[in-house]
Amino acid sequence: MSKPEYTSVAWEFFLKVGDDCVRCKICKKSLKYCHSTTGMISHINSCHSEELKNMEKQKKSKNVMSFNNRKEEHAEADRNLVLAICTSTVPFRFAKNQYFIKFCGSLDKQYEVMSPDKLRRRIHENSKLYIQKTKSDLENVERFFLTVDGWDGKFENVNLYAIFVYYIDEKFEQKKVFLGIRHVAGKATSVNVGNVVTDVLEDYGVDSSKLIGAICDAGSNLRSFLNKNMLYHLHCAAHVLALILKEVSEVPSVTLILKKVYSLASHLSRSKVDRSIFRQRSTALKTFGPIPLPFSPTRWGGCAILAASFLNHYQSIFSLSKFQEYLLSEEEKVKLEYFVELTSPFVDAVSEAEKDNNFCSEIIPQFANLLEFVSSHNQMKHIVRVITNETQKRFDAYMSNDIALISTFIDPRFGYFDGIMHNRKWQEIEETVIDYCDSLKILNSNGSLNSDGSPQKRSKVSQSGLSRFMEAKSLSSSMDDTKAEVVAYEAYIRKSRPPYSSSPLDFWKCNEFQFPKLARLARHILCVPQSSAAVERLFSRCGEIVSSSRRNRLSSQTMHEILINASLGILKEKETEYIECDDDDDETEQNGEQIKLDLPPLCTCNPSNDSRRSRSTPTRRRSIQY
């Protein structure tokens, strides 16, 4: 027989000790119990009124807390629903699907699914709040650098550009802020791209005069925009390394061998059964690492990575009868192994450049290392000459880039380090650094000029003779101060250079007052990363959203807000490596059908010189209406 439940508040104070007796838990007084709580309640009101009030307050507080917790849970569910809609190709009307509503009700009967209109409003509100918060974060930024890159659908009439801001805050911490994805009206010319960049900066209330430059690929439209505005340009290191690997992969003797590699990858991508058999055999042979599957055409260094994967799983190819056609002759295998040996340091360098927590000051030392590596190989071989010449050419381009040079100088791990500056002398870099430091000017609130502030890529000539005279005297004094700092800085780091594993920002945080001008320079320049990988990661996830046939009637503003919400969801994930659509552990399989991924005709590493990357998308698509 079940124990009876007592619901009266009296039982919070009394304990039943017999069939006809109860005892007060507080004062231990016993009362006669005749199946009524009247006597107990009278005792509580007369003797324990304060305890009763406290108990009622606690119950009320618990109820409020429970309500607030449930409200927060529902708010979190709403946020996740918004992100689910924004990061998928599901249309807004899915929120009205009766089975989806029933599913949510089975989890929490008190949860009410948002309507499509409410979803749109929430997306707009999220975008607005993000812009307001970002405005506040960027309000006191002294100088910043941009990462810009473009995306165009292969079958969609749309050009999108994504923009990130990098800067060093007052605590000498590197910050990255996403500003959004914008549609380019018309062709992606330098004028139209420039309009997009300036419009985005205006939306966030950022003073464009604080912009130092941008890191992007070698697209003529972006470079033209930067040059017209006298801004610095730094070529994305990962893209440069990919271009080197592309040239090496197109050496005739290598191209013929890589065709077999691509054929195997293409076959495995199409056949789920053979792919499963291949994996099982590799597991049995204790061969680890991703099996050879095709990469996206824009994957930096994809050809070299695929070749390494092919060789890693070569024993599986050899031991399976279905894959005998992909075996290499002894000579071909030796050549492919040598190709992988030559390109492995470049693949590692791409991997380093793709990370978020790196500095552009590492580019020149990295290329010095790569050039020394390839130069140590037999230059009589054609493939070695190709990779050496390409590395030399790209290294020379960086050695004439002011941002690459200044950042290397201002990084205490590399400044005045012997053997990394190739054909340049540190004295030449000193002059560039002094010119930069002494061109810092900023407008005060009253409109007058202060000597601490904005760098000008090219100095302006004063009109007045007296002005030129006073400016020359002032500049001479300032240059003497900067030269003294440079001399002291050289002596300091030659005596006690920080280890390579340390952060250069830690050094400048500790020595900000000892080297004030150089510390300001470090704050301006060391915010720059090695590559535009942040934008590439974004496009690799957002491209399918734009390509969705269910989103082709959205206005450009709604699409922009959806992409901001989607990007915020993606950026919450702590990504430490490049996200690929063809990843070994995340294959695009649906209902057991074959994976359909097309390989480029010759090389999967196909980085274009144009900044607008064309992603492969399904052919049955309609154009987005703008």
Short mmCIF file of C-alpha atoms in Angstrom, two decimals, residues 93-517:
data_model
loop_
_atom_site.label_atom_id
_atom_site.label_comp_id
_atom_site.label_asym_id
_atom_site.label_seq_id
_atom_site.Cartn_x
_atom_site.Cartn_y
_atom_site.Cartn_z
CA ARG A 93 8.39 28.04 -43.65
CA PHE A 94 9.88 24.91 -42.09
CA ALA A 95 9.07 26.51 -38.73
CA LYS A 96 5.38 25.94 -39.60
CA ASN A 97 5.84 22.23 -40.31
CA GLN A 98 3.37 20.41 -38.08
CA TYR A 99 5.69 17.48 -37.36
CA PHE A 100 8.54 19.79 -36.45
CA ILE A 101 6.19 21.61 -34.05
CA LYS A 102 5.09 18.25 -32.58
CA PHE A 103 8.71 17.21 -32.22
CA CYS A 104 9.54 20.38 -30.26
CA GLY A 105 6.41 19.87 -28.14
CA SER A 106 7.49 16.34 -27.26
CA LEU A 107 10.71 17.78 -25.83
CA ASP A 108 9.06 20.65 -23.96
CA LYS A 109 5.29 21.15 -24.04
CA GLN A 110 5.67 24.74 -22.86
CA TYR A 111 7.99 25.73 -25.73
CA GLU A 112 6.36 27.65 -28.57
CA VAL A 113 8.12 27.48 -31.94
CA MET A 114 8.74 30.87 -33.53
CA SER A 115 6.78 31.76 -36.65
CA PRO A 116 8.61 32.49 -39.95
CA ASP A 117 7.99 36.22 -39.52
CA LYS A 118 9.36 36.13 -35.99
CA LEU A 119 12.40 34.25 -37.24
CA ARG A 120 13.07 37.00 -39.78
CA ARG A 121 12.71 39.65 -37.09
CA ARG A 122 15.05 37.77 -34.77
CA ILE A 123 17.66 37.44 -37.52
CA HIS A 124 17.43 41.18 -38.15
CA GLU A 125 17.70 41.94 -34.41
CA ASN A 126 20.72 39.66 -34.03
CA SER A 127 22.49 41.42 -36.90
CA LYS A 128 21.65 44.83 -35.46
CA LEU A 129 22.90 43.89 -31.98
CA TYR A 130 26.11 42.45 -33.41
CA ILE A 131 26.81 45.62 -35.37
CA GLN A 132 26.18 47.77 -32.27
CA LYS A 133 28.50 45.64 -30.13
CA THR A 134 31.18 45.62 -32.81
CA LYS A 135 30.91 49.40 -33.15
CA SER A 136 31.65 49.71 -29.46
CA ASP A 137 34.63 47.33 -29.72
CA LEU A 138 36.13 49.19 -32.68
CA GLU A 139 35.50 52.70 -31.37
CA ASN A 140 38.93 53.15 -29.79
CA VAL A 141 40.97 51.11 -32.27
CA GLU A 142 44.10 53.05 -33.23
CA ARG A 143 44.97 51.26 -36.48
CA PHE A 144 43.66 48.14 -38.19
CA PHE A 145 44.26 45.81 -41.10
CA LEU A 146 41.66 44.08 -43.28
CA THR A 147 41.38 40.58 -44.63
CA VAL A 148 39.25 40.64 -47.77
CA ASP A 149 38.34 37.95 -50.27
CA GLY A 150 35.59 37.28 -52.78
CA TRP A 151 33.29 34.41 -53.69
CA ASP A 152 31.33 33.92 -56.86
CA GLY A 153 28.94 31.08 -57.55
CA LYS A 154 29.74 28.99 -60.58
CA PHE A 155 26.09 28.94 -61.60
CA GLU A 156 24.75 31.80 -59.48
CA ASN A 157 24.71 35.39 -60.64
CA VAL A 158 26.21 36.66 -57.39
CA ASN A 159 29.51 38.10 -56.14
CA LEU A 160 30.07 38.21 -52.40
CA TYR A 161 32.94 39.73 -50.43
CA ALA A 162 33.72 38.95 -46.80
CA ILE A 163 35.68 41.30 -44.56
CA PHE A 164 37.54 40.73 -41.29
CA VAL A 165 39.30 43.38 -39.20
CA TYR A 166 42.54 42.69 -37.33
CA TYR A 167 43.97 45.00 -34.70
CA ILE A 168 46.00 45.08 -31.48
CA ASP A 169 44.12 46.39 -28.45
CA GLU A 170 45.45 48.44 -25.55
CA LYS A 171 46.51 45.24 -23.74
CA PHE A 172 48.65 44.19 -26.70
CA GLU A 173 46.32 41.35 -27.64
CA GLN A 174 45.61 40.44 -31.26
CA LYS A 175 41.91 40.76 -32.13
CA LYS A 176 39.92 39.52 -35.11
CA VAL A 177 36.44 40.91 -35.82
CA PHE A 178 34.06 39.78 -38.55
CA LEU A 179 32.38 42.71 -40.34
CA GLY A 180 30.09 40.81 -42.64
CA ILE A 181 29.49 39.51 -46.13
CA ARG A 182 28.27 41.90 -48.80
CA HIS A 183 26.92 41.53 -52.31
CA VAL A 184 28.81 43.42 -55.03
CA ALA A 185 26.47 45.23 -57.40
CA GLY A 186 27.58 44.50 -60.94
CA LYS A 187 31.04 43.28 -61.82
CA ALA A 188 33.68 42.94 -59.11
CA THR A 189 35.78 45.87 -60.33
CA SER A 190 38.17 47.77 -58.09
CA VAL A 191 35.62 50.60 -57.80
CA ASN A 192 32.75 48.30 -56.81
CA VAL A 193 34.90 46.33 -54.37
CA GLY A 194 36.16 49.61 -52.89
CA ASN A 195 32.57 50.78 -52.46
CA VAL A 196 31.74 47.57 -50.59
CA VAL A 197 34.72 47.98 -48.24
CA THR A 198 34.01 51.64 -47.48
CA ASP A 199 30.27 50.97 -47.02
CA VAL A 200 30.99 48.21 -44.52
CA LEU A 201 33.41 50.41 -42.57
CA GLU A 202 30.79 53.19 -42.49
CA ASP A 203 28.15 50.76 -41.19
CA TYR A 204 30.39 49.99 -38.22
CA GLY A 205 31.34 53.62 -37.67
CA VAL A 206 35.02 52.91 -38.37
CA ASP A 207 37.17 55.79 -39.55
CA SER A 208 38.66 54.65 -42.86
CA SER A 209 41.73 56.84 -42.24
CA LYS A 210 42.73 54.30 -39.57
CA LEU A 211 43.02 51.58 -42.21
CA ILE A 212 46.62 50.59 -42.93
CA GLY A 213 46.03 48.03 -45.64
CA ALA A 214 44.69 44.57 -46.39
CA ILE A 215 45.86 41.01 -46.79
CA CYS A 216 44.35 39.20 -49.76
CA ASP A 217 45.42 37.27 -52.83
CA ALA A 218 46.82 38.81 -55.99
CA GLY A 219 43.47 39.87 -57.42
CA SER A 220 43.90 42.97 -59.57
CA ASN A 221 40.64 44.55 -58.34
CA LEU A 222 41.63 44.45 -54.67
CA ARG A 223 45.19 45.55 -55.31
CA SER A 224 43.99 48.40 -57.51
CA PHE A 225 41.64 49.60 -54.77
CA LEU A 226 44.44 49.53 -52.18
CA ASN A 227 46.94 51.27 -54.46
CA LYS A 228 44.50 54.04 -55.39
CA ASN A 229 44.00 54.77 -51.69
CA MET A 230 47.75 54.55 -50.92
CA LEU A 231 47.19 51.56 -48.64
CA TYR A 232 49.52 48.64 -48.02
CA HIS A 233 48.91 45.23 -49.58
CA LEU A 234 50.22 41.90 -48.33
CA HIS A 235 49.85 38.82 -50.49
CA CYS A 236 48.25 35.90 -48.60
CA ALA A 237 51.12 33.53 -47.74
CA ALA A 238 48.99 30.40 -48.05
CA HIS A 239 47.92 31.46 -51.55
CA VAL A 240 51.54 32.16 -52.55
CA LEU A 241 52.63 28.73 -51.31
CA ALA A 242 49.73 27.14 -53.20
CA LEU A 243 50.86 28.87 -56.40
CA ILE A 244 54.34 27.37 -55.94
CA LEU A 245 52.87 23.89 -55.46
CA LYS A 246 50.67 24.38 -58.52
CA GLU A 247 53.69 25.17 -60.69
CA VAL A 248 55.55 22.11 -59.40
CA SER A 249 52.54 19.84 -59.98
CA GLU A 250 52.44 20.97 -63.61
CA VAL A 251 55.93 19.64 -64.36
CA PRO A 252 55.18 17.14 -67.19
CA SER A 253 56.75 14.11 -65.48
CA VAL A 254 54.78 14.82 -62.29
CA THR A 255 51.49 15.60 -64.05
CA LEU A 256 51.34 12.14 -65.66
CA ILE A 257 51.79 10.46 -62.27
CA LEU A 258 49.30 12.73 -60.52
CA LYS A 259 46.64 11.70 -63.05
CA LYS A 260 46.63 8.23 -61.45
CA VAL A 261 46.39 9.81 -58.01
CA TYR A 262 43.41 11.89 -59.11
CA SER A 263 41.79 8.88 -60.77
CA LEU A 264 41.92 6.87 -57.55
CA ALA A 265 40.57 9.78 -55.52
CA SER A 266 37.76 10.29 -58.02
CA HIS A 267 36.87 6.58 -57.94
CA LEU A 268 36.77 6.47 -54.14
CA SER A 269 34.60 9.57 -54.04
CA ARG A 270 32.03 7.93 -56.36
CA SER A 271 31.88 4.44 -54.90
CA LYS A 272 30.73 4.07 -51.32
CA VAL A 273 31.32 0.30 -51.36
CA ASP A 274 34.90 0.54 -52.61
CA ARG A 275 35.58 3.39 -50.22
CA SER A 276 34.44 1.23 -47.31
CA ILE A 277 36.58 -1.70 -48.50
CA PHE A 278 39.58 0.60 -48.86
CA ARG A 279 39.15 1.97 -45.34
CA GLN A 280 38.83 -1.50 -43.85
CA ARG A 281 42.02 -2.65 -45.53
CA SER A 282 43.92 0.44 -44.34
CA THR A 283 42.68 -0.20 -40.81
CA ALA A 284 43.79 -3.83 -41.01
CA LEU A 285 47.21 -2.69 -42.21
CA LYS A 286 47.33 -0.12 -39.39
CA THR A 287 47.64 2.71 -41.88
CA PHE A 288 46.30 5.90 -40.35
CA GLY A 289 45.43 9.27 -41.82
CA PRO A 290 42.79 10.31 -44.36
CA ILE A 291 42.36 8.13 -47.42
CA PRO A 292 42.95 9.80 -50.82
CA LEU A 293 39.74 11.69 -51.58
CA PRO A 294 39.45 14.75 -53.82
CA PHE A 295 39.73 18.21 -52.31
CA SER A 296 37.89 21.34 -53.30
CA PRO A 297 39.66 22.98 -56.29
CA THR A 298 40.46 25.97 -54.09
CA ARG A 299 42.12 23.90 -51.35
CA TRP A 300 45.57 25.39 -50.81
CA GLY A 301 48.17 22.73 -51.62
CA GLY A 302 45.54 20.06 -52.28
CA CYS A 303 47.63 18.33 -54.97
CA ALA A 304 50.57 17.74 -52.61
CA ILE A 305 48.33 16.64 -49.72
CA LEU A 306 46.54 14.18 -52.00
CA ALA A 307 49.83 12.75 -53.28
CA ALA A 308 51.06 12.23 -49.70
CA SER A 309 47.80 10.49 -48.79
CA PHE A 310 48.11 8.27 -51.89
CA LEU A 311 51.58 7.11 -50.86
CA ASN A 312 50.55 6.68 -47.24
CA HIS A 313 47.83 4.21 -48.30
CA TYR A 314 49.82 2.64 -51.14
CA GLN A 315 49.96 -0.73 -49.38
CA SER A 316 46.14 -0.81 -49.36
CA ILE A 317 46.09 -0.10 -53.11
CA PHE A 318 48.63 -2.87 -53.67
CA SER A 319 46.72 -5.47 -51.63
CA LEU A 320 43.26 -4.95 -53.19
CA SER A 321 42.47 -6.50 -56.57
CA LYS A 322 39.99 -3.75 -57.48
CA PHE A 323 42.68 -1.07 -57.36
CA GLN A 324 45.50 -2.65 -59.35
CA GLU A 325 45.01 -0.20 -62.22
CA TYR A 326 46.11 2.63 -59.91
CA LEU A 327 49.46 1.07 -59.04
CA LEU A 328 52.60 2.91 -60.11
CA SER A 329 55.70 1.57 -61.75
CA GLU A 330 58.85 1.60 -59.68
CA GLU A 331 60.11 4.69 -61.49
CA GLU A 332 56.78 6.50 -61.06
CA LYS A 333 56.67 5.66 -57.37
CA VAL A 334 60.18 7.03 -56.85
CA LYS A 335 59.26 10.24 -58.66
CA LEU A 336 56.06 10.67 -56.62
CA GLU A 337 57.95 10.05 -53.38
CA TYR A 338 60.46 12.70 -54.37
CA PHE A 339 57.62 15.10 -55.23
CA VAL A 340 56.11 14.55 -51.78
CA GLU A 341 59.53 14.96 -50.14
CA LEU A 342 60.06 18.29 -51.92
CA THR A 343 56.59 19.65 -51.24
CA SER A 344 56.03 18.46 -47.64
CA PRO A 345 57.71 21.54 -46.06
CA PHE A 346 55.50 23.75 -48.24
CA VAL A 347 52.37 21.88 -47.12
CA ASP A 348 53.47 22.33 -43.50
CA ALA A 349 54.00 26.04 -44.18
CA VAL A 350 50.48 26.30 -45.64
CA SER A 351 49.14 24.64 -42.52
CA GLU A 352 50.96 27.15 -40.33
CA ALA A 353 49.77 30.09 -42.44
CA GLU A 354 46.14 28.97 -42.11
CA LYS A 355 46.17 29.24 -38.33
CA ASP A 356 44.55 32.21 -36.65
CA ASN A 357 47.23 32.78 -34.01
CA ASN A 358 50.12 33.69 -36.29
CA PHE A 359 51.88 36.86 -37.43
CA CYS A 360 52.89 38.15 -40.86
CA SER A 361 56.38 38.62 -39.42
CA GLU A 362 56.83 34.85 -39.81
CA ILE A 363 56.46 34.93 -43.62
CA ILE A 364 60.00 36.03 -44.54
CA PRO A 365 61.73 33.60 -42.11
CA GLN A 366 59.49 30.83 -43.43
CA PHE A 367 60.45 31.54 -47.05
CA ALA A 368 64.12 31.78 -46.09
CA ASN A 369 63.78 28.32 -44.58
CA LEU A 370 62.00 26.93 -47.67
CA LEU A 371 64.54 28.44 -50.07
CA GLU A 372 67.41 26.94 -48.12
CA PHE A 373 65.63 23.57 -48.13
CA VAL A 374 65.05 23.41 -51.91
CA SER A 375 68.50 24.85 -52.64
CA SER A 376 70.07 21.90 -50.83
CA HIS A 377 68.61 19.48 -53.40
CA ASN A 378 70.13 18.50 -56.73
CA GLN A 379 69.59 21.46 -59.05
CA MET A 380 70.22 19.26 -62.09
CA LYS A 381 66.70 17.86 -61.72
CA HIS A 382 64.00 19.78 -63.56
CA ILE A 383 61.47 19.58 -60.72
CA VAL A 384 64.03 20.98 -58.26
CA ARG A 385 64.85 23.88 -60.56
CA VAL A 386 61.14 24.69 -60.95
CA ILE A 387 60.40 24.72 -57.23
CA THR A 388 63.62 26.64 -56.48
CA ASN A 389 62.90 29.30 -59.09
CA GLU A 390 59.29 29.68 -57.96
CA THR A 391 60.31 29.94 -54.31
CA GLN A 392 63.00 32.47 -55.18
CA LYS A 393 60.55 34.58 -57.21
CA ARG A 394 57.92 34.62 -54.46
CA PHE A 395 60.56 35.31 -51.80
CA ASP A 396 61.87 38.27 -53.80
CA ALA A 397 58.33 39.68 -53.98
CA TYR A 398 58.03 39.58 -50.19
CA MET A 399 61.47 41.16 -49.85
CA SER A 400 60.12 44.25 -51.60
CA ASN A 401 56.92 44.40 -49.52
CA ASP A 402 57.04 47.05 -46.79
CA ILE A 403 54.61 45.28 -44.44
CA ALA A 404 56.52 41.98 -44.64
CA LEU A 405 59.83 43.76 -44.02
CA ILE A 406 58.66 46.03 -41.20
CA SER A 407 56.87 43.19 -39.41
CA THR A 408 59.99 41.01 -39.53
CA PHE A 409 62.06 43.88 -38.13
CA ILE A 410 59.60 44.69 -35.34
CA ASP A 411 59.26 41.04 -34.27
CA PRO A 412 62.00 40.59 -31.62
CA ARG A 413 62.28 36.90 -32.53
CA PHE A 414 63.53 37.79 -36.04
CA GLY A 415 64.78 41.37 -35.95
CA TYR A 416 68.51 41.60 -36.83
CA PHE A 417 68.61 37.82 -37.19
CA ASP A 418 71.42 36.80 -39.56
CA GLY A 419 70.63 34.71 -42.63
CA ILE A 420 66.93 35.42 -43.19
CA MET A 421 66.92 38.69 -45.15
CA HIS A 422 68.25 37.18 -48.38
CA ASN A 423 69.45 40.14 -50.51
CA ARG A 424 68.42 42.95 -48.14
CA LYS A 425 70.34 44.57 -45.30
CA TRP A 426 68.89 45.48 -41.93
CA GLN A 427 70.07 49.06 -42.42
CA GLU A 428 67.68 49.38 -45.39
CA ILE A 429 64.79 48.12 -43.26
CA GLU A 430 65.74 50.60 -40.54
CA GLU A 431 65.19 53.48 -42.96
CA THR A 432 61.71 52.18 -43.85
CA VAL A 433 60.88 51.81 -40.15
CA ILE A 434 62.09 55.33 -39.34
CA ASP A 435 60.10 56.79 -42.24
CA TYR A 436 56.97 55.02 -41.03
CA CYS A 437 57.39 56.07 -37.39
CA ASP A 438 58.06 59.70 -38.31
CA SER A 439 55.07 59.91 -40.64
CA LEU A 440 52.65 59.25 -37.79
CA LYS A 441 50.22 62.15 -37.58
CA ILE A 442 46.78 62.37 -36.06
CA LEU A 443 44.16 65.10 -35.86
CA ASN A 444 43.22 66.34 -32.41
CA SER A 445 39.61 67.18 -31.56
CA ASN A 446 40.28 70.84 -32.38
CA GLY A 447 41.60 69.94 -35.84
CA SER A 448 45.29 70.53 -35.12
CA LEU A 449 47.95 67.96 -35.93
CA ASN A 450 49.64 65.85 -33.29
CA SER A 451 52.88 64.04 -34.00
CA ASP A 452 51.50 60.74 -32.73
CA GLY A 453 49.10 59.06 -35.09
CA SER A 454 48.19 57.99 -38.54
CA PRO A 455 50.80 56.61 -40.95
CA GLN A 456 50.87 57.97 -44.47
CA LYS A 457 52.19 55.72 -47.19
CA ARG A 458 53.37 58.80 -49.11
CA SER A 459 54.21 62.06 -47.47
CA LYS A 460 52.37 65.22 -48.50
CA VAL A 461 54.28 68.37 -49.51
CA SER A 462 53.52 71.51 -47.50
CA GLN A 463 52.56 74.62 -49.46
CA SER A 464 54.17 77.29 -47.28
CA GLY A 465 57.95 77.84 -47.23
CA LEU A 466 57.85 78.55 -43.49
CA SER A 467 55.78 75.41 -42.97
CA ARG A 468 58.33 73.35 -44.86
CA PHE A 469 61.16 74.86 -42.80
CA MET A 470 59.43 74.17 -39.45
CA GLU A 471 58.34 70.72 -40.56
CA ALA A 472 61.90 69.81 -41.61
CA LYS A 473 63.31 70.91 -38.23
CA SER A 474 60.63 69.02 -36.34
CA LEU A 475 61.09 65.94 -38.51
CA SER A 476 64.87 66.00 -38.00
CA SER A 477 64.44 65.98 -34.23
CA SER A 478 61.84 63.22 -34.42
CA MET A 479 64.04 61.10 -36.67
CA ASP A 480 66.93 61.41 -34.24
CA ASP A 481 64.67 60.09 -31.45
CA THR A 482 63.51 57.17 -33.61
CA LYS A 483 67.07 56.32 -34.65
CA ALA A 484 68.10 56.25 -31.00
CA GLU A 485 65.24 53.83 -30.27
CA VAL A 486 66.25 51.62 -33.20
CA VAL A 487 69.86 51.48 -31.98
CA ALA A 488 68.74 50.62 -28.44
CA TYR A 489 66.30 48.02 -29.78
CA GLU A 490 69.05 46.31 -31.82
CA ALA A 491 71.36 46.15 -28.82
CA TYR A 492 68.58 44.81 -26.61
CA ILE A 493 67.43 41.93 -28.82
CA ARG A 494 70.94 40.92 -29.87
CA LYS A 495 71.76 40.54 -26.20
CA SER A 496 68.57 38.74 -25.10
CA ARG A 497 66.40 37.57 -27.98
CA PRO A 498 63.02 36.04 -27.01
CA PRO A 499 62.54 32.34 -27.92
CA TYR A 500 60.71 31.47 -31.13
CA SER A 501 57.86 29.87 -29.17
CA SER A 502 57.07 33.19 -27.44
CA SER A 503 54.67 35.85 -28.67
CA PRO A 504 56.18 39.12 -29.94
CA LEU A 505 53.25 40.95 -28.37
CA ASP A 506 54.40 39.87 -24.91
CA PHE A 507 57.76 41.51 -25.58
CA TRP A 508 56.19 44.82 -26.63
CA LYS A 509 53.75 44.77 -23.76
CA CYS A 510 56.71 44.63 -21.36
CA ASN A 511 58.84 47.17 -23.28
CA GLU A 512 56.18 49.65 -24.36
CA PHE A 513 57.65 52.49 -22.31
CA GLN A 514 61.28 51.70 -23.12
CA PHE A 515 60.61 51.84 -26.89
CA PRO A 516 57.42 53.95 -27.26
CA LYS A 517 57.65 54.62 -31.01
#
